mmCIF file of C-alpha atoms and ligand atoms in Angstrom:
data_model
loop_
_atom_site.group_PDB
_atom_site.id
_atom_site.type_symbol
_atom_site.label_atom_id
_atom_site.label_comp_id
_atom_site.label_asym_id
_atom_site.label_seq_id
_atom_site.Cartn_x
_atom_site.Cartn_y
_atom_site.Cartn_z
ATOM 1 C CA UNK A 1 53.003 -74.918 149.245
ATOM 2 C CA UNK A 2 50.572 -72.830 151.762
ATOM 3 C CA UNK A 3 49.581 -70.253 149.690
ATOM 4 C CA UNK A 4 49.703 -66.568 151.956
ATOM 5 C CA UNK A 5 46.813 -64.920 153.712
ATOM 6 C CA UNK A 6 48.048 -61.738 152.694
ATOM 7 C CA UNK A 7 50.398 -59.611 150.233
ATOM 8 C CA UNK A 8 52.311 -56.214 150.016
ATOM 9 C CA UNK A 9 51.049 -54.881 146.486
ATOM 10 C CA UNK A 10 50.594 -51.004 144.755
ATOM 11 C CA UNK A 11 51.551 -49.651 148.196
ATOM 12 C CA UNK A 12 49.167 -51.728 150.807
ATOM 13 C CA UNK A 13 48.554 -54.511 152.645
ATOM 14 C CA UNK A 14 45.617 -56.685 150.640
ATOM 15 C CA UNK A 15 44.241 -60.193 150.489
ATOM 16 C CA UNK A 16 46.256 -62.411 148.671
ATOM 17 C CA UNK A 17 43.763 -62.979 146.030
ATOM 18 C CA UNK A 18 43.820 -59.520 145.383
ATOM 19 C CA UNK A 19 47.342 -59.574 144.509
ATOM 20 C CA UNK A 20 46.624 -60.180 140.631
ATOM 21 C CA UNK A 21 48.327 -59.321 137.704
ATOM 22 C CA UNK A 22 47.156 -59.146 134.049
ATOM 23 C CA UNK A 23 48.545 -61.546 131.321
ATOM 24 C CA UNK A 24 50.251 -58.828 129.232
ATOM 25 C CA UNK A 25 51.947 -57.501 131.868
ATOM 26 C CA UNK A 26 55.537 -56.287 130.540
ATOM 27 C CA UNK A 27 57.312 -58.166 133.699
ATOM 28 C CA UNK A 28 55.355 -61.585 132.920
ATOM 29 C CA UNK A 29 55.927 -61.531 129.401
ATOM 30 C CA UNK A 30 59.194 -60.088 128.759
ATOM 31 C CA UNK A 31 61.114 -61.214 132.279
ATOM 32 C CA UNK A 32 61.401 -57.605 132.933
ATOM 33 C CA UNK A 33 61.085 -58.005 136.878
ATOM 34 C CA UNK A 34 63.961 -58.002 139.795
ATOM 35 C CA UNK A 35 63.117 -60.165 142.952
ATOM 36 C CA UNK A 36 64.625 -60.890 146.082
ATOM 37 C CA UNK A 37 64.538 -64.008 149.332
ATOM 38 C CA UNK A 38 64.795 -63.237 152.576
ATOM 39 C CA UNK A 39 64.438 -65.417 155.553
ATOM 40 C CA UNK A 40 62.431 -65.389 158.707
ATOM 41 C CA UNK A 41 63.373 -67.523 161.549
ATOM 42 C CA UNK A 42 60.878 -67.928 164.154
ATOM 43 C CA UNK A 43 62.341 -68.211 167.846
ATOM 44 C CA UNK A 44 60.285 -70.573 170.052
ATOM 45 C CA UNK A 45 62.076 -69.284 173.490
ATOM 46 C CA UNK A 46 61.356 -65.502 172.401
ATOM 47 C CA UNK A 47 58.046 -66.075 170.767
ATOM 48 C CA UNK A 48 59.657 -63.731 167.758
ATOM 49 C CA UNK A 49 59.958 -63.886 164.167
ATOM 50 C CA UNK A 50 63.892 -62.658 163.204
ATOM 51 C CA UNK A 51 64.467 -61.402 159.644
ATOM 52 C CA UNK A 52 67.668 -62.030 158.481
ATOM 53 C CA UNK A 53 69.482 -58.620 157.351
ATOM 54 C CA UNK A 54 66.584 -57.079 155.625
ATOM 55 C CA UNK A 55 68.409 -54.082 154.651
ATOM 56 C CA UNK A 56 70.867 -55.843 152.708
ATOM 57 C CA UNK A 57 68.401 -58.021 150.867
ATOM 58 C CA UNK A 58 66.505 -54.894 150.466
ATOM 59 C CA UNK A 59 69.351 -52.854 148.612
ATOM 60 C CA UNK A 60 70.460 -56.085 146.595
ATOM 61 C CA UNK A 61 66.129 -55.422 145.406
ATOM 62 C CA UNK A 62 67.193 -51.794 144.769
ATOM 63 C CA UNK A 63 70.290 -52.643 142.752
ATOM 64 C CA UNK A 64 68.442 -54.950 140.605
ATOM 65 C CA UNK A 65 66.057 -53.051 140.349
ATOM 66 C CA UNK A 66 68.167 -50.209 139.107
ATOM 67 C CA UNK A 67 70.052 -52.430 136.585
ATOM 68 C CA UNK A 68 66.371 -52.452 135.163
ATOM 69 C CA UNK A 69 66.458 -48.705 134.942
ATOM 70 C CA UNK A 70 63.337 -49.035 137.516
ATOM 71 C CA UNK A 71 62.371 -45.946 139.527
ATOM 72 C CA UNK A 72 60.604 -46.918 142.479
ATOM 73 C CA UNK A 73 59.196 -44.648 145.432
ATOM 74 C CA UNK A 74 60.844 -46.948 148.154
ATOM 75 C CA UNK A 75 63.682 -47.066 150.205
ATOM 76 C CA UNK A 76 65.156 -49.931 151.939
ATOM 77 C CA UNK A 77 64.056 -48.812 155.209
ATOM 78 C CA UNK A 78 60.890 -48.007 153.276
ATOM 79 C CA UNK A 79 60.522 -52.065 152.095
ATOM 80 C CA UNK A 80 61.686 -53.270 155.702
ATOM 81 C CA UNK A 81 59.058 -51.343 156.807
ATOM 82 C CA UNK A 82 56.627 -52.858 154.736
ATOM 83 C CA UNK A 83 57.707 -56.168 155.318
ATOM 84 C CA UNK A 84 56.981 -56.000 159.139
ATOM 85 C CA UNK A 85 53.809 -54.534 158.509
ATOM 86 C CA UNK A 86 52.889 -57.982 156.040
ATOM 87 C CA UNK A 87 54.333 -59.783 158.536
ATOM 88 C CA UNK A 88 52.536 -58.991 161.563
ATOM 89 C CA UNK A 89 49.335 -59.311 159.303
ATOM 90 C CA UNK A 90 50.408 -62.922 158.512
ATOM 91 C CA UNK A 91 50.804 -63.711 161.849
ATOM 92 C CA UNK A 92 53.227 -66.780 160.957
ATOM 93 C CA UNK A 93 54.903 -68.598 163.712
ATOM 94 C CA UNK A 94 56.939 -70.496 161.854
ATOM 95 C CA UNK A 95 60.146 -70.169 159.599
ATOM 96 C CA UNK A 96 59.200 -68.339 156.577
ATOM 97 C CA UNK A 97 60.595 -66.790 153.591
ATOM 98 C CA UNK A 98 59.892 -63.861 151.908
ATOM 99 C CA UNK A 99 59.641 -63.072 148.235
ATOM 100 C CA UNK A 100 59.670 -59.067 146.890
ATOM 101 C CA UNK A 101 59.420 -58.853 143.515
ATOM 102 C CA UNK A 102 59.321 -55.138 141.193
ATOM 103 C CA UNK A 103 57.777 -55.951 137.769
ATOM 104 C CA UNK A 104 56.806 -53.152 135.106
ATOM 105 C CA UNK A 105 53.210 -54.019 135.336
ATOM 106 C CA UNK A 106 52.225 -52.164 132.207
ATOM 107 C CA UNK A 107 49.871 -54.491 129.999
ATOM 108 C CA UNK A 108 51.400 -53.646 126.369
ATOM 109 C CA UNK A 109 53.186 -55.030 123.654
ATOM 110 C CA UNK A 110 56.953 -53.994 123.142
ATOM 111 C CA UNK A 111 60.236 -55.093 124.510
ATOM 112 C CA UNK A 112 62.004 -52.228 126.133
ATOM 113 C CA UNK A 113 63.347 -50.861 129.925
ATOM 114 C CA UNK A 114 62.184 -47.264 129.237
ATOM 115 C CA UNK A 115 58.824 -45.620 129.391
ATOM 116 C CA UNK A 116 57.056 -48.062 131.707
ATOM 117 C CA UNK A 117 55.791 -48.488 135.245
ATOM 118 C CA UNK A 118 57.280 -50.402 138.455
ATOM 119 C CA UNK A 119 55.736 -51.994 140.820
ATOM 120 C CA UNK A 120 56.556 -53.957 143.795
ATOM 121 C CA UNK A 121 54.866 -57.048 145.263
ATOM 122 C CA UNK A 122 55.984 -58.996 148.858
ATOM 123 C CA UNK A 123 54.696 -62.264 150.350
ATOM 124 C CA UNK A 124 55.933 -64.344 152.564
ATOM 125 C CA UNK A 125 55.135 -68.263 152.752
ATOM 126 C CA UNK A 126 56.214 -70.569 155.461
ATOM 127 C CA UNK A 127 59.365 -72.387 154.641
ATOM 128 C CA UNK A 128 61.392 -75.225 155.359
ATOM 129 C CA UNK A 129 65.020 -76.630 153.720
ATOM 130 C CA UNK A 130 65.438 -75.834 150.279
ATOM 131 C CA UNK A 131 67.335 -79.345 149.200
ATOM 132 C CA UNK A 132 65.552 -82.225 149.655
ATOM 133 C CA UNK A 133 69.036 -83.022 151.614
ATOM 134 C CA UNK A 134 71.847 -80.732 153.168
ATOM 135 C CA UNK A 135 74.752 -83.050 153.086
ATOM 136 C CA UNK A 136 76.491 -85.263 150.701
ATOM 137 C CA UNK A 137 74.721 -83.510 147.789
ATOM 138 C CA UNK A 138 75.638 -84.840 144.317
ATOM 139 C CA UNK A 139 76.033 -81.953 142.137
ATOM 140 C CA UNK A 140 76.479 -82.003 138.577
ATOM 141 C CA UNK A 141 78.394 -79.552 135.868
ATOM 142 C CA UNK A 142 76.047 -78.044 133.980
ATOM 143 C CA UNK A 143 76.200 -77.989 130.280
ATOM 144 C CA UNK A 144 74.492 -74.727 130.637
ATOM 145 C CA UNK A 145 76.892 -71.980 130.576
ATOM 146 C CA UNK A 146 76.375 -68.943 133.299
ATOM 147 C CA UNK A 147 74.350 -65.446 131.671
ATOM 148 C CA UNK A 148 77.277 -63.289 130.880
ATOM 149 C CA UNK A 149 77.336 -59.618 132.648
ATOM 150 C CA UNK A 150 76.973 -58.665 128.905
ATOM 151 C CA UNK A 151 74.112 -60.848 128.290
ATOM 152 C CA UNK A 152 71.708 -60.607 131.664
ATOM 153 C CA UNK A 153 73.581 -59.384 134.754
ATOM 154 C CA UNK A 154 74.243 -61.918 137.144
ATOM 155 C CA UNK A 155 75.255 -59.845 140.130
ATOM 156 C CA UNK A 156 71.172 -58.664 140.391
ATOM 157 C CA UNK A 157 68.245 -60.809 141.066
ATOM 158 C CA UNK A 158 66.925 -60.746 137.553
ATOM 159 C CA UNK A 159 63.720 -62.831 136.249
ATOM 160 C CA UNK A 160 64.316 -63.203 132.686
ATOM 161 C CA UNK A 161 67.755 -64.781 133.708
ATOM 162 C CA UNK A 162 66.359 -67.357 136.063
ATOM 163 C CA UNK A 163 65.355 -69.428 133.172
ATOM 164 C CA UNK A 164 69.206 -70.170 132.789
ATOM 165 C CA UNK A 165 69.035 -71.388 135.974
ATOM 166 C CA UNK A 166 65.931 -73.189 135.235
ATOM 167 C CA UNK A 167 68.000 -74.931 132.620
ATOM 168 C CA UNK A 168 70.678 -75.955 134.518
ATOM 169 C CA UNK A 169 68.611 -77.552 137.670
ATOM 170 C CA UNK A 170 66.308 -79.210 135.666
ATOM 171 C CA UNK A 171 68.936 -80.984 133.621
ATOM 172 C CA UNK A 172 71.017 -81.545 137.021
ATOM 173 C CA UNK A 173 67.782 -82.845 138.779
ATOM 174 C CA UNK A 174 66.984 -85.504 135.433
ATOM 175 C CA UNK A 175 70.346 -86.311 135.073
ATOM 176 C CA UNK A 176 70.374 -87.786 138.619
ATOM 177 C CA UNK A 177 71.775 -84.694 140.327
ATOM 178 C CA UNK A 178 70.819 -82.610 143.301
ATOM 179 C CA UNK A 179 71.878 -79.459 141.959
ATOM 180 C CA UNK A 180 73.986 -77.731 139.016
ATOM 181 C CA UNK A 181 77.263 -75.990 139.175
ATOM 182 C CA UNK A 182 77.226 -73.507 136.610
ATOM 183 C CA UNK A 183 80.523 -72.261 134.769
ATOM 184 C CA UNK A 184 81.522 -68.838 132.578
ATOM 185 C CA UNK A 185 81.923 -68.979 128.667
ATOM 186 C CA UNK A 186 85.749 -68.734 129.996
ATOM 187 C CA UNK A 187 85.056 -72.144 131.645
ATOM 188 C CA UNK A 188 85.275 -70.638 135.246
ATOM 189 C CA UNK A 189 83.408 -71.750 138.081
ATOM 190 C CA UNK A 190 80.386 -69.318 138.943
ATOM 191 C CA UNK A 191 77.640 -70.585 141.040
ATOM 192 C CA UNK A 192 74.623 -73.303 141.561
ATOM 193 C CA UNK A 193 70.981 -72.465 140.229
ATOM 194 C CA UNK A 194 70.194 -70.792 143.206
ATOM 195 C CA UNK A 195 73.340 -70.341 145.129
ATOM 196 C CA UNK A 196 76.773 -69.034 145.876
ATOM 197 C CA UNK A 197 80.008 -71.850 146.331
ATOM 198 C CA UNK A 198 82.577 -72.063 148.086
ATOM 199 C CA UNK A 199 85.636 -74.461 147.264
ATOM 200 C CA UNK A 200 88.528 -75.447 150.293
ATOM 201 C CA UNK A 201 91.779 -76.400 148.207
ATOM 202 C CA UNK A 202 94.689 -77.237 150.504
ATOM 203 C CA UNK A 203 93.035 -75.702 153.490
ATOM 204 C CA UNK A 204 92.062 -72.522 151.589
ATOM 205 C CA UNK A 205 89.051 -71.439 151.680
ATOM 206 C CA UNK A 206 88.120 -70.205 147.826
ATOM 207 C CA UNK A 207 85.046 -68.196 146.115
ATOM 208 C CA UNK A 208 84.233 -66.607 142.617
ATOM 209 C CA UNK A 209 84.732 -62.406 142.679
ATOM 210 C CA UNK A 210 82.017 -61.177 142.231
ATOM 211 C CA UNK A 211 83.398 -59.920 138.363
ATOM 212 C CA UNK A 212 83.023 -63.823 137.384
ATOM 213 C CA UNK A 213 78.874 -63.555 136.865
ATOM 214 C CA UNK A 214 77.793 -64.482 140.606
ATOM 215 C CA UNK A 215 74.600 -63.103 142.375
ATOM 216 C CA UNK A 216 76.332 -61.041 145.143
ATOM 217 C CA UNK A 217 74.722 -63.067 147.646
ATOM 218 C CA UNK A 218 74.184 -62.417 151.059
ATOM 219 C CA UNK A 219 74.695 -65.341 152.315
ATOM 220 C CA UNK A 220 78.282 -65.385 150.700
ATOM 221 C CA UNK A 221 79.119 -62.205 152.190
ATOM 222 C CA UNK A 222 78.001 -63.279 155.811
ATOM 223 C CA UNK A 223 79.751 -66.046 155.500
ATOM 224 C CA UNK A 224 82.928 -64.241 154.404
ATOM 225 C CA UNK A 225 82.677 -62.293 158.053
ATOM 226 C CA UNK A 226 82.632 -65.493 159.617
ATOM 227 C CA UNK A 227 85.085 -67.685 157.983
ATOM 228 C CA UNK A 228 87.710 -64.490 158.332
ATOM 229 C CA UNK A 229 86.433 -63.103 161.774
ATOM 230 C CA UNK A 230 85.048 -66.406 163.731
ATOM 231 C CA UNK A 231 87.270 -69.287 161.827
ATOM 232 C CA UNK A 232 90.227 -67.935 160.951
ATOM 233 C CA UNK A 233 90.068 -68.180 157.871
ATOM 234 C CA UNK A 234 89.411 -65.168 155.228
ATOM 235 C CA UNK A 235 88.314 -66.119 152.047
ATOM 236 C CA UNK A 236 90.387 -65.731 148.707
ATOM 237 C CA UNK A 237 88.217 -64.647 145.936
ATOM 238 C CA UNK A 238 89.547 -65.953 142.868
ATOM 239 C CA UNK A 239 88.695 -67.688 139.500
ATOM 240 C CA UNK A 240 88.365 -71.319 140.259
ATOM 241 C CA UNK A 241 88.749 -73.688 137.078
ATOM 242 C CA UNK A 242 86.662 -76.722 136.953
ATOM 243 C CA UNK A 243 88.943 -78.880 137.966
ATOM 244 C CA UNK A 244 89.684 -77.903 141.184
ATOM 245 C CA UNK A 245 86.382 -78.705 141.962
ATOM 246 C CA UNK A 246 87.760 -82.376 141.725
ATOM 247 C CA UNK A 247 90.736 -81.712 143.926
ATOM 248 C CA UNK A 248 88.721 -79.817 146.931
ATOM 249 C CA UNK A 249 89.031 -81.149 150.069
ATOM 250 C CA UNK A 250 85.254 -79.293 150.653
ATOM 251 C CA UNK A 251 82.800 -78.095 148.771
ATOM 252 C CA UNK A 252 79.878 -76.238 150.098
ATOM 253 C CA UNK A 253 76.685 -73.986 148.657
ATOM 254 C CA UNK A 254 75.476 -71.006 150.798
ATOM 255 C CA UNK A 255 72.266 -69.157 150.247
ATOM 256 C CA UNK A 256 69.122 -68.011 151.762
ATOM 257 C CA UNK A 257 67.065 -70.561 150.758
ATOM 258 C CA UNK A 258 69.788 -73.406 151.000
ATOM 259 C CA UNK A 259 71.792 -71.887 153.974
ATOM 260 C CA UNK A 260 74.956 -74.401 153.929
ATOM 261 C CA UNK A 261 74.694 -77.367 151.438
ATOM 262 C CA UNK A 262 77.777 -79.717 151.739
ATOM 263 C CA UNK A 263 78.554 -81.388 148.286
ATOM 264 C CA UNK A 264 79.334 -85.145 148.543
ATOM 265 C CA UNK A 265 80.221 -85.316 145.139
ATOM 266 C CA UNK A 266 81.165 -83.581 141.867
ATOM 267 C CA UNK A 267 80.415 -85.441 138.470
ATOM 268 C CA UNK A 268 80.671 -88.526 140.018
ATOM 269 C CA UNK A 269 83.753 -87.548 142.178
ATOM 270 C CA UNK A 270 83.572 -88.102 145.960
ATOM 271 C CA UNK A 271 84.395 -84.743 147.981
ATOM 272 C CA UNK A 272 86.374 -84.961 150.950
ATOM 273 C CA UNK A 273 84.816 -87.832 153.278
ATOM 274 C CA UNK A 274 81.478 -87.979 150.962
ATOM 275 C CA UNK A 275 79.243 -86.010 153.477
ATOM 276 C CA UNK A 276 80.178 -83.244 154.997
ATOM 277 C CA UNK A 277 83.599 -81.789 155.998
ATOM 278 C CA UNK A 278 85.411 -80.069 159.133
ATOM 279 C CA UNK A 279 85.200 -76.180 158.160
ATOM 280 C CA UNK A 280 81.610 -76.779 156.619
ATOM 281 C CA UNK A 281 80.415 -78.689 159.519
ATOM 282 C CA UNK A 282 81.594 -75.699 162.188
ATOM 283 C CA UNK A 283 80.826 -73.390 159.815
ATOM 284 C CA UNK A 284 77.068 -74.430 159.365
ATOM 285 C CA UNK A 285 76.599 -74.614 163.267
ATOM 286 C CA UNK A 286 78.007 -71.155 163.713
ATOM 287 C CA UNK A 287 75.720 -69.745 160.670
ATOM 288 C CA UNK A 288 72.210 -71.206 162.223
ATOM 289 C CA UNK A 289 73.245 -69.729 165.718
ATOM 290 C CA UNK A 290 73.738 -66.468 163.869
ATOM 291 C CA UNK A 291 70.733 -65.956 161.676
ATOM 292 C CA UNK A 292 68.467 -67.743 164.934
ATOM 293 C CA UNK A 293 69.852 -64.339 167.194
ATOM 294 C CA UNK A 294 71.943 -66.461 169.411
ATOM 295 C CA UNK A 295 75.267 -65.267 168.568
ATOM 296 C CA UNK A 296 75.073 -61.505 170.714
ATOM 297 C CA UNK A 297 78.060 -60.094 167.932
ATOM 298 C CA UNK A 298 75.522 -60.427 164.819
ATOM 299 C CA UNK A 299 72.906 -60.197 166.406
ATOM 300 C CA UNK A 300 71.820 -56.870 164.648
ATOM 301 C CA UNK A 301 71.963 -58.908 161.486
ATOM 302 C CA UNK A 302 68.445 -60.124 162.589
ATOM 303 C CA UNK A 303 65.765 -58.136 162.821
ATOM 304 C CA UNK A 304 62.704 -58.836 165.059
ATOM 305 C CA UNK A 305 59.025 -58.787 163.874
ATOM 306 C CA UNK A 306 56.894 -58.853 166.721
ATOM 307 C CA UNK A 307 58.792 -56.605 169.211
ATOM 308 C CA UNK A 308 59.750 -52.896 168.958
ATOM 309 C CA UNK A 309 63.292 -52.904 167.944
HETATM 310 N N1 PMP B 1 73.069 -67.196 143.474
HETATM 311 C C1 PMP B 1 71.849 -67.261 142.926
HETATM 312 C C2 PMP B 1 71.725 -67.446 141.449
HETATM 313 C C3 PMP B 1 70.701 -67.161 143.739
HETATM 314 O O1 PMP B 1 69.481 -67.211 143.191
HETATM 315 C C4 PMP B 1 70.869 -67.025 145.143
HETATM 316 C C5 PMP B 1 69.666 -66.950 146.041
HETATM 317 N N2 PMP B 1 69.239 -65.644 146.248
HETATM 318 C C6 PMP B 1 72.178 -66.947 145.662
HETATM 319 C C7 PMP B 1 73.249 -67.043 144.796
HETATM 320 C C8 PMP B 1 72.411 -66.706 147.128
HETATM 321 O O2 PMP B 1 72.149 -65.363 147.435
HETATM 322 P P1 PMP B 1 71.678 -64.936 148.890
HETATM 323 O O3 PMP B 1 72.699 -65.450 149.831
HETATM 324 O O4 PMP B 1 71.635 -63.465 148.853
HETATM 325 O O5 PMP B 1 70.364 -65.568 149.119
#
C-alpha cells in the first residue's frame, strides 16, 4: 500500500511522518479507539473526487465515538470539513479511501473510558476492490461467534472489537475461504468481518436489525433506499438462522470497502447460479452509478472535493 503524503492529526494538516503516536498510548494498547471508511471516487469526465455521504460516515465516527464516552471538539460538518481540506492537500486522482480514527492518546497505564484524552487522526490512501474477487465468493461460517452488544458494541466502529473480526477472516481466509459469516451466541446470522449481508429467500429480500450485533453500515442503509425505492423491493429486517443461508436464492455483502460482493457459495453450498444473481447483479450496477454521481436523485449523497459545492 502507498503510504499518504499527508494526515489530519491534533487539529492540522501535517506530513504523514509526523502523524506519530507513542507506544503506551491508551488507544494502541487497550483498543480504546473508534474509526471509520469512507470512499472517494474519482470522476475522469468531471476531473472531481466524490465522497460518498461523508456526513453519515461522519456521525457513525461520532456515535462510536460516544459509545467510548469520548468528548471531541468536532462536528460532522466540522470532520467533512477537514477531510476536504486533507484531500485537496493529497491531491489524489484516483479512487481512494479514507480512514478517521479517535484514539485516547494518553501514554499511561490503566484500563478505563474515563479521565483521558481524544484525539482524532484522518488519511486517506488510494484504493482499489477490497476482495481479491467480487463474484462467486466462497464464504465460510465462522466458528467465531459475533461481540455481543453486552460484550463490545457492534453497531459502532470499535478497535478493540476488530480483533473478532480478525479471528474470523483469518480462519475463513486459511480454511480456503474468501470471507467469514459471523453468527450471534443465539446462532443468528450477523455479518462478514468487514461487512453487512443481505440474504434473498423466495424472492425476499432479507437483512439482520440492527438489534442482532451488526455495524449499522452505510452501505446497508443505502442500499435499503434502493432495493425499496429503485427495485421494488423493501427489505425485511429480520433474524435469519443459519440455515437459510443454504436455501437463498442470493446472497450478497455490501460495504464501503467491498461495495457489492456476490457469494457463490456457503460452506461448500452453491448459491443461486454460483456467481452472481438477478437482484445483485442490477443492484450492483445501480449502486456504482450512484456513489460515481451519475444517478441525478442521489446525487447529494456524493460530495465533491475539488469544486465549491
Ligand atoms: N460491518 C462491519 C463489521 C464493517 O467493518 C463494515 C465496514 N465499515 C460494514 C459492516 C459496512 O459498513 P459501511 O457500509 O458503513 O462501510
Amino acid at each position: 500500500m502507498t503510504l499518504p503524503k499527508h494526515a489530519f492529526f491534533k487539529g492540522q494538516i501535517v506530513p504523514y511522518a509526523d502523524a506519530r503516536v507513542g507506544v503506551l498510548t491508551h488507544g494502541l494498547n487497550y483498543g480504546t479507539a473508534a474509526f471509520g471508511g469512507l470512499r472517494g471516487y474519482w470522476i475522469e469526465d468531471e476531473e472531481e473526487l466524490l465522497v460518498f455521504r461523508p456526513l453519515d460516515h461522519f456521525h457513525r465516527f461520532l456515535q462510536s465515538a460516544r459509545l467510548l464516552m469520548m468528548e471531541l471538539p468536532y462536528s460532522k460538518e466540522d470532520l467533512a470539513g477537514s477531510l476536504r481540506k486533507l484531500l485537496q492537500a493529497e491531491g489524489l486522482r484516483k479512487d481512494c479511501y479514507v480512514r478517521p480514527l479517535a484514539y485516547y492518546s494518553d501514554e499511561m497505564i490503566g484500563v478505563r473510558l474515563h479521565d483521558l484524552h481524544a484525539e482524532v487522526s484522518m488519511v486517506a490512501v488510494p484504493y482499489g476492490n477490497y476482495l481479491s474477487k467480487e463474484d462467486g465468493l466462497h464464504v465460510g461460517v465462522s466458528s467465531w461467534r459475533r461481540v455481543d452488544d453486552n460484550v463490545i458494541p457492534a453497531r459502532g466502529k470499535i478497535a478493540g472489537s476488530y480483533v473478532n473480526s480478525a479471528l474470523a477472516k483469518t480462519e475463513a481466509i486459511l480454511g480456503g475461504f474468501d470471507e467469514a459469516l459471523m453468527l450471534n451466541a443465539d446462532g443468528h446470522l450477523c455479518e462478514a468481518s468487514a461487512a453487512n449481508v443481505f440474504v434473498v429467500r423466495d424472492g425476499v429480500v432479507l437483512t439482520p436489525p440492527v438489534t442482532d450485533n451488526i455495524l449499522e453500515g452505510i452501505t446497508r442503509r443505502s442500499l435499503m433506499v434502493l432495493l425499496k425505492d429503485e427495485l421494488g423491493h423493501p427489505v425485511v429486517e429480520r433474524p435469519i438462522d443459519r440455515t437459510e443461508l443454504y436455501l437463498a436464492e442470493e446472497v450478497f455483502l455490501a460495504g464501503t470497502g467491498v461495495q457489492i460482493g456476490a457469494i457463490g457459495r456457503i460452506d461448500h453450498r452453491q448459491v443461486g447460479n454460483g456467481k452472481i444473481g438477478p437482484i445483485t447483479s442490477t443492484l450492483r450496477d445501480l449502486y456504482y452509478k450512484v456513489v460515481r454521481g451519475k444517478v441525478p436523485k442521489y446525487r447529494s449523497w456524493c460530495a465533491p472535493i475539488y469544486r465549491d459545492r
